[in-house]
CSV table of N, CA and C in Angstrom, one decimal:
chain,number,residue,atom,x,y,z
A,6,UNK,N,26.6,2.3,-3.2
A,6,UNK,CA,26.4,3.4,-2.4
A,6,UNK,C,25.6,3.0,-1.2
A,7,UNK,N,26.1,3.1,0.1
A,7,UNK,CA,25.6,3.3,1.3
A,7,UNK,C,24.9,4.3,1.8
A,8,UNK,N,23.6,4.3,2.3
A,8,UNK,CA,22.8,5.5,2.8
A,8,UNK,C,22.5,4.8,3.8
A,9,UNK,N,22.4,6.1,5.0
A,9,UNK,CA,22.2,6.0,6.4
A,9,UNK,C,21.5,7.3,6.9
A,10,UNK,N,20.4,7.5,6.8
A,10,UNK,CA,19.4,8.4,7.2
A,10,UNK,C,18.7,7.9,8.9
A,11,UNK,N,18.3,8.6,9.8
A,11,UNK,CA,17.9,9.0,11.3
A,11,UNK,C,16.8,8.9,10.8
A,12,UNK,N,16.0,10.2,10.1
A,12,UNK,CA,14.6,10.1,10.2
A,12,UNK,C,13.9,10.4,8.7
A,13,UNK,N,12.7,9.5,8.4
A,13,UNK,CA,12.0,10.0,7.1
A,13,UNK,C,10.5,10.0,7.1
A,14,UNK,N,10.2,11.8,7.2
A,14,UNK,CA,9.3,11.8,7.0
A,14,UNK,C,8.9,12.1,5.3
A,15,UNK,N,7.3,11.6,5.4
A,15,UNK,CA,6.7,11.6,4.0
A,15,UNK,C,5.4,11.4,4.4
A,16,UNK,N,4.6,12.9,4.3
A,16,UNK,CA,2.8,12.9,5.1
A,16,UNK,C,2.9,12.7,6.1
A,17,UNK,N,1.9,11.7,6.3
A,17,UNK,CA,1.9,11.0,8.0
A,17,UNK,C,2.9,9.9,8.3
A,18,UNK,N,3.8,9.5,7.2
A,18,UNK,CA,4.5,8.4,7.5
A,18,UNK,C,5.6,9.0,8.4
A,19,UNK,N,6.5,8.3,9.0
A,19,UNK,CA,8.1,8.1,10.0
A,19,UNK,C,8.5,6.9,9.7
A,20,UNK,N,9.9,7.1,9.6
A,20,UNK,CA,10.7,6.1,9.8
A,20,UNK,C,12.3,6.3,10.2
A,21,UNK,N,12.6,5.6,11.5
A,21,UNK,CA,13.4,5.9,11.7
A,21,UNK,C,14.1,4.6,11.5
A,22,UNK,N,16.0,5.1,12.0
A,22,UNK,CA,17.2,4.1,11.1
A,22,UNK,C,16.7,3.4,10.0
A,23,UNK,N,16.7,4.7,9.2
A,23,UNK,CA,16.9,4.0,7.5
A,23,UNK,C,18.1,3.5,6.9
A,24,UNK,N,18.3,2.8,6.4
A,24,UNK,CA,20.2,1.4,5.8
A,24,UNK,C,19.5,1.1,4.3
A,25,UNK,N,20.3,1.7,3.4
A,25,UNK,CA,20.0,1.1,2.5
A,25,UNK,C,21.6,0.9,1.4
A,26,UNK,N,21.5,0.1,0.7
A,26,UNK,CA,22.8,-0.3,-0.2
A,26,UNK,C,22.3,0.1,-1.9
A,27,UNK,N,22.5,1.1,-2.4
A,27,UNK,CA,22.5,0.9,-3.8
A,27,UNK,C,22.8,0.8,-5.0
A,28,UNK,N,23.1,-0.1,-5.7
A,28,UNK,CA,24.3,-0.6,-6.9
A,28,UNK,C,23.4,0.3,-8.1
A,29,UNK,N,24.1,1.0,-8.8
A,29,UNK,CA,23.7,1.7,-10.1
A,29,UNK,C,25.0,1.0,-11.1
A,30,UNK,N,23.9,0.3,-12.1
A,30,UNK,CA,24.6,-0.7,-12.8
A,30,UNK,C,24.5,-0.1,-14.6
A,31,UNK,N,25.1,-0.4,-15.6
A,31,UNK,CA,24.2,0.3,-17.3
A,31,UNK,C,23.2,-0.8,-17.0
A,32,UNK,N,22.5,-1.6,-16.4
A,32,UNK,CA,21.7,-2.1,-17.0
A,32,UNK,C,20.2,-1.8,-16.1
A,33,UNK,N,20.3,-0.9,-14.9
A,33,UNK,CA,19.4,-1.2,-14.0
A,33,UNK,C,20.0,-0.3,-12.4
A,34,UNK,N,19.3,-1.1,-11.9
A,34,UNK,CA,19.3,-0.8,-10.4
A,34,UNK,C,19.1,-1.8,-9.6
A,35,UNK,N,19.8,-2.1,-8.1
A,35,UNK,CA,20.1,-2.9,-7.4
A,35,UNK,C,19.4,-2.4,-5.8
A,36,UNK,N,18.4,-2.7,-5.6
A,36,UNK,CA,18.0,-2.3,-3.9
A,36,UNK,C,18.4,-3.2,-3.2
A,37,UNK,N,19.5,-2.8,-1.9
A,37,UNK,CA,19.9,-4.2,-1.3
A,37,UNK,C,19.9,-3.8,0.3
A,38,UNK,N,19.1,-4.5,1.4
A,38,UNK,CA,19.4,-4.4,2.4
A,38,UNK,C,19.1,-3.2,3.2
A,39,UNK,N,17.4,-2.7,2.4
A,39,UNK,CA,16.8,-1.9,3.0
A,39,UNK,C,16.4,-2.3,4.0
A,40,UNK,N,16.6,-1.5,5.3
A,40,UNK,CA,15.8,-1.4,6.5
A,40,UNK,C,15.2,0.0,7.6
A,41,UNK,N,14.1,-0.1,7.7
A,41,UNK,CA,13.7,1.0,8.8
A,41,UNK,C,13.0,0.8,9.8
A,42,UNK,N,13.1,1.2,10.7
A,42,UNK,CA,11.9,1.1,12.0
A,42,UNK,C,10.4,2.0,11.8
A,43,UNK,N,9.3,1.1,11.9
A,43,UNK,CA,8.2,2.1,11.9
A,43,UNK,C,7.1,1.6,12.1
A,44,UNK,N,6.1,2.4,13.0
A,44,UNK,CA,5.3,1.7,13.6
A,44,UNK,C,5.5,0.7,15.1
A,45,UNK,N,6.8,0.5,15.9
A,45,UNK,CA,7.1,-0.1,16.6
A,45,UNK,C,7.8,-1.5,16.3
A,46,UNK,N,8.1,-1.8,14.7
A,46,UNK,CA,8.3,-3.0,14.6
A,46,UNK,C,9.6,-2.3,13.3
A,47,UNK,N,9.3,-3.4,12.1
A,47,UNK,CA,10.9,-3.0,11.5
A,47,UNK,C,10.0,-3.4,9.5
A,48,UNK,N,10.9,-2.7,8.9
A,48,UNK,CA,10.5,-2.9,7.6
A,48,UNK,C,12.0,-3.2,6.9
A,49,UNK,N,11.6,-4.1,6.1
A,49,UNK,CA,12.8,-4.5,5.0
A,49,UNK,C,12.8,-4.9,3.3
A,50,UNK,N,13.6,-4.3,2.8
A,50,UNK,CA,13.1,-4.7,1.6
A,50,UNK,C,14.5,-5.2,0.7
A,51,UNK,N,14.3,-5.7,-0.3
A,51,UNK,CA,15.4,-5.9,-1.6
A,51,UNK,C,14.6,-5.6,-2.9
A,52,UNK,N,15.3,-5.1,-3.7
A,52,UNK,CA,14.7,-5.0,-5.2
A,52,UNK,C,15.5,-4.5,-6.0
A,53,UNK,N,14.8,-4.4,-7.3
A,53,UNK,CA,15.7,-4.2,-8.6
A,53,UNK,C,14.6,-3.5,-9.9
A,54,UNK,N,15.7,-2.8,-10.4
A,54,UNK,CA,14.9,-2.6,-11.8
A,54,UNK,C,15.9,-2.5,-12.9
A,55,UNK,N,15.4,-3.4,-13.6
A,55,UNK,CA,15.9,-3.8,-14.8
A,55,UNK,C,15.7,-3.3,-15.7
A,56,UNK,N,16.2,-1.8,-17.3
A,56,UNK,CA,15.9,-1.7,-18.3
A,56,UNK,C,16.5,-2.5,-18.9
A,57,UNK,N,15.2,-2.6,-20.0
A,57,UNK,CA,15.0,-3.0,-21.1
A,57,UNK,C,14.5,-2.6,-22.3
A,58,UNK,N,15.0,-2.1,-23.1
A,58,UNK,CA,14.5,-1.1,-23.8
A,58,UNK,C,13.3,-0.1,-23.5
A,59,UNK,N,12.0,-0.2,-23.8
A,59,UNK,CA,11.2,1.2,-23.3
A,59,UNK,C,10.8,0.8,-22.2
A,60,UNK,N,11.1,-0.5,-21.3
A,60,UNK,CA,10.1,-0.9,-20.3
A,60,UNK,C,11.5,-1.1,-19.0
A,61,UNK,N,11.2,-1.2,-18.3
A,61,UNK,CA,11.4,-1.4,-17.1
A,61,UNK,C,11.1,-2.2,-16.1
A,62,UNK,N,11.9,-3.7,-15.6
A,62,UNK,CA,11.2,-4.6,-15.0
A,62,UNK,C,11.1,-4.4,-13.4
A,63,UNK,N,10.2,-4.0,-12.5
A,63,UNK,CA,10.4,-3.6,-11.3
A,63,UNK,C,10.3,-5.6,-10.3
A,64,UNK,N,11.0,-5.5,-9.4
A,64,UNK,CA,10.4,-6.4,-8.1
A,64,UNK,C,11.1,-6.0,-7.0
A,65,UNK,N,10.2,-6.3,-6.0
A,65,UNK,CA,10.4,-5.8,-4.9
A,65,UNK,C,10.1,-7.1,-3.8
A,66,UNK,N,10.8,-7.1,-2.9
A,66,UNK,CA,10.4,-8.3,-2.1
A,66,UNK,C,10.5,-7.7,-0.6
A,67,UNK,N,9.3,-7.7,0.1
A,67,UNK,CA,9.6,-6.9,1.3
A,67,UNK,C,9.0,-7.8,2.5
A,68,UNK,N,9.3,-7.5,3.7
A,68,UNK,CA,9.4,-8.0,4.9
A,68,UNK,C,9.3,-7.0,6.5
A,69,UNK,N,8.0,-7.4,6.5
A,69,UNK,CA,7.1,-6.3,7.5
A,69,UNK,C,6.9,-7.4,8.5
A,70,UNK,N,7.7,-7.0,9.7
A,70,UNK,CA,7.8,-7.4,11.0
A,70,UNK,C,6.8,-6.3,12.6
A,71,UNK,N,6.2,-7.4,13.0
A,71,UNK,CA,6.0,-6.7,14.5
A,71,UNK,C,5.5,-5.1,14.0
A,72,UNK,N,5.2,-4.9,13.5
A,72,UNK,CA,4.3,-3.0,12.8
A,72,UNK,C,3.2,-3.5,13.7
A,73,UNK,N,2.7,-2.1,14.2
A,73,UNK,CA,1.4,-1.8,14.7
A,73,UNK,C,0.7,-1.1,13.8
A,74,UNK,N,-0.5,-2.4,13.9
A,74,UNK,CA,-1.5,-2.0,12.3
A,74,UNK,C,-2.3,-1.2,11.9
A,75,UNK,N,-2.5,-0.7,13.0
A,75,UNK,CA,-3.5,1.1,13.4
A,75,UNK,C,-2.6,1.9,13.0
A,76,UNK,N,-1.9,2.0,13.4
A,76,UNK,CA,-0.7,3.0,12.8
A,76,UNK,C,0.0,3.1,11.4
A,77,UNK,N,0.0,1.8,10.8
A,77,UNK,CA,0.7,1.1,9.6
A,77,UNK,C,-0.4,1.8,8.5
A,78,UNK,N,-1.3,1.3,8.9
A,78,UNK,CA,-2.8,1.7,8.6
A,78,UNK,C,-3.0,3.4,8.0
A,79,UNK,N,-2.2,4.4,9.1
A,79,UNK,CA,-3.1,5.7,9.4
A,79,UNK,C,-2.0,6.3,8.6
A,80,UNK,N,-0.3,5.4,8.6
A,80,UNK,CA,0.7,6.4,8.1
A,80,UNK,C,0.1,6.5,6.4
A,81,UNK,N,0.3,5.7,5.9
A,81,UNK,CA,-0.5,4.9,4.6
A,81,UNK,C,-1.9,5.7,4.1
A,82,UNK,N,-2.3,6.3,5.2
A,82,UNK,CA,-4.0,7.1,5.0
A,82,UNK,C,-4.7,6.2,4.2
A,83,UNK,N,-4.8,4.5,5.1
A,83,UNK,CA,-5.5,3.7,5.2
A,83,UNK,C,-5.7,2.8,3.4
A,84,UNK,N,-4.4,3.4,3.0
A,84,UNK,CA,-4.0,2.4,1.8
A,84,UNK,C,-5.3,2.7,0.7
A,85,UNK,N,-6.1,4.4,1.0
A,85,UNK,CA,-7.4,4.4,-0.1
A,85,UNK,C,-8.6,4.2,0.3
A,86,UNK,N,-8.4,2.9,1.0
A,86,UNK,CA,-10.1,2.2,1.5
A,86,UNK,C,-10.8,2.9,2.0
A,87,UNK,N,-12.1,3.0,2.6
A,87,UNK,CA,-12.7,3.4,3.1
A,87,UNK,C,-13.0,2.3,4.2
A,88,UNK,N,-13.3,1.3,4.1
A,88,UNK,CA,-13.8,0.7,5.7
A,88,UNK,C,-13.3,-0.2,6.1
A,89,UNK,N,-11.9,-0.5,5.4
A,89,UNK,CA,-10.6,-1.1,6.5
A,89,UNK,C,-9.9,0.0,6.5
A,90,UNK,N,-10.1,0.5,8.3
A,90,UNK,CA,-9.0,1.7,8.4
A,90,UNK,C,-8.8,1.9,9.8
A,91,UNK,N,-7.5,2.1,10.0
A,91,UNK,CA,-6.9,2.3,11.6
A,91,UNK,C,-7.9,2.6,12.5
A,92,UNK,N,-9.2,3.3,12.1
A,92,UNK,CA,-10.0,3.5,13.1
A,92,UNK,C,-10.5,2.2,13.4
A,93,UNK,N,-10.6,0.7,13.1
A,93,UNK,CA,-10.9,-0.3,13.2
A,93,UNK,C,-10.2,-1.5,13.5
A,94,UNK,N,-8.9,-1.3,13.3
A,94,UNK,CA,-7.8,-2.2,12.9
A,94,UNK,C,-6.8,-2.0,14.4
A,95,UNK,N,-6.7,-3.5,15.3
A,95,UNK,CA,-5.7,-3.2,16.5
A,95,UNK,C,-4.7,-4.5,16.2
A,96,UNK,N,-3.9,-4.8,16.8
A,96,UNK,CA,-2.7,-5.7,16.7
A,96,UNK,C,-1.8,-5.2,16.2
A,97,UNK,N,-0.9,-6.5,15.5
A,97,UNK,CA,0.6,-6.0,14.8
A,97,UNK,C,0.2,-7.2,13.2
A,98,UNK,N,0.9,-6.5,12.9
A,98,UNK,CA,1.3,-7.2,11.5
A,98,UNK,C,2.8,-7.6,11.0
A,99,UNK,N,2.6,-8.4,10.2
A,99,UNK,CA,3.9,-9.3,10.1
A,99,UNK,C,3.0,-9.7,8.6
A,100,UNK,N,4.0,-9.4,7.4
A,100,UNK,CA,3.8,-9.2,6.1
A,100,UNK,C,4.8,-9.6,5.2
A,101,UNK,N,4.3,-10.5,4.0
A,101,UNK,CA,5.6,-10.8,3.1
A,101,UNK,C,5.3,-10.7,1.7
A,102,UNK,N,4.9,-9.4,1.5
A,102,UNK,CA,5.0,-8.9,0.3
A,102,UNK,C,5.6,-8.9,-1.1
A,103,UNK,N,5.2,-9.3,-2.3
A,103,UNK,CA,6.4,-9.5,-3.0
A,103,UNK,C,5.4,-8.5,-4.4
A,104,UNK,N,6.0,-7.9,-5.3
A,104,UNK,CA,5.6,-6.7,-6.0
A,104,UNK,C,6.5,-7.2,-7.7
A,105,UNK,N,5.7,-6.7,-8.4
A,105,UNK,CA,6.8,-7.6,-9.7
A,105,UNK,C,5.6,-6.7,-10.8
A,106,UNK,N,6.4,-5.8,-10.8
A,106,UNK,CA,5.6,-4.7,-12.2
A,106,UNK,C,6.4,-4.5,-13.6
A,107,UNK,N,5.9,-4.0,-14.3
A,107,UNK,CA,6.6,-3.4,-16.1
A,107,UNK,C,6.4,-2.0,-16.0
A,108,UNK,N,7.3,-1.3,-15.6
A,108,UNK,CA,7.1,0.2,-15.8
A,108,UNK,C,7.7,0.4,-17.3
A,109,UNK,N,6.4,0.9,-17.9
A,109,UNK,CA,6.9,1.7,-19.6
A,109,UNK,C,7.3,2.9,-19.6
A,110,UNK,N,8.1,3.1,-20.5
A,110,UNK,CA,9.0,4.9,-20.5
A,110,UNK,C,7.5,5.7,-21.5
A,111,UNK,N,6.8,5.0,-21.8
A,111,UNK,CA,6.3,6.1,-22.9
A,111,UNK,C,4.9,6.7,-22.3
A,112,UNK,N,4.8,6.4,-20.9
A,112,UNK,CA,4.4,7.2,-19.9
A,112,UNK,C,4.2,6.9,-18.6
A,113,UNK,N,4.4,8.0,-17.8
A,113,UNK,CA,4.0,8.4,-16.3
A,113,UNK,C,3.3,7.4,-15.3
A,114,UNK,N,3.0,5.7,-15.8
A,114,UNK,CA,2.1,5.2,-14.9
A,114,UNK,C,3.1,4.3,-15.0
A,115,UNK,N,2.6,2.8,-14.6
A,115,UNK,CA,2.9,1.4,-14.7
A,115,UNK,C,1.6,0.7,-14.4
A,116,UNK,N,1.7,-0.6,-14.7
A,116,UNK,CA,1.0,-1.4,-14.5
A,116,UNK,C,1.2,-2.8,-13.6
A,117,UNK,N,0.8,-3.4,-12.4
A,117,UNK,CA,1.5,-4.3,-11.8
A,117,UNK,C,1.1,-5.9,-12.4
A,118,UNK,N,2.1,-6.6,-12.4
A,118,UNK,CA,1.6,-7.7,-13.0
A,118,UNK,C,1.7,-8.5,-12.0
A,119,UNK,N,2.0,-8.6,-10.9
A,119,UNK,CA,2.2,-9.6,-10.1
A,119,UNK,C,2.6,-9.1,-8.3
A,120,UNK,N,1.5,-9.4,-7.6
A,120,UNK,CA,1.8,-8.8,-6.5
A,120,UNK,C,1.1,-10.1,-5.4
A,121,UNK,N,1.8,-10.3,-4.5
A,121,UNK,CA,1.7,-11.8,-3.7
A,121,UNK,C,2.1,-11.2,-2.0
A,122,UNK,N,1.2,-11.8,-1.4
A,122,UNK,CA,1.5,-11.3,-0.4
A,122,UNK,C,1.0,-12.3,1.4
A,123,UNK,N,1.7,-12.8,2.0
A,123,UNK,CA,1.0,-13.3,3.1
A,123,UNK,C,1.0,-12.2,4.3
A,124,UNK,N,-0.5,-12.6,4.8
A,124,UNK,CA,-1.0,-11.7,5.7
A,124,UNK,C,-1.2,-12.5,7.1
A,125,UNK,N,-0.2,-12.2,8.4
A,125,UNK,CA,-1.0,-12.7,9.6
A,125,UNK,C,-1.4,-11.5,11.0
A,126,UNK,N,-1.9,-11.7,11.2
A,126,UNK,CA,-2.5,-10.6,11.9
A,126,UNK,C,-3.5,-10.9,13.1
């Protein structure tokens, strides 16, 4: 399945030309070829979730180009922190995030087991 969305709002975030590809498989899910503009720069992603019996293997591998970090920062409502936050934070960011969790069916949370990420700024 092909999706092609203009604009996504969610709180403070935007993102415009959203592209995404998604394979619904019996064993899982396929994210392929996500992309959006936001912040002035571009976001991309690929991922997958795999069941397996009560658990669920998430990874995500994403790719954060040219974003303005004040902004990246404020859509996010400063990712929680308190004293890294847009009100302090200027440049662009360029990010290679990679996310690798166990979501369990026999409740409402997850846990991340593996999250990697280069930062230049």
């Amino acid at each position: 399945m092909n999706i092609k969305v203009d604009k996504i709002y969610y709180s403070k975030f935007l993102a415009t030309n959203a592209n995404a590809d998604l394979l619904l498989t019996e064993n899982g899910i396929a994210i392929k070829n996500v992309s959006v503009k936001h912040s002035g720069g571009s976001v991309s992603l690929n991922g997958s979730i795999a069941q397996k019996g009560s658990t669920n293997n998430f990874k995500l591998n994403t790719v954060i180009t040219n974003v303005d970090i004040k902004n990246f920062f404020y859509s996010f409502n400063n990712f929680g922190m308190k004293t890294l936050t847009s009100k302090n934070l200027r440049g662009y960011l360029f990010l290679l995030p990679t996310y690798r969790a166990l979501l369990a069916i026999k409740a409402i949370c997850f846990r991340i087991h593996y999250m990697a990420a280069s930062l230049l700024i």
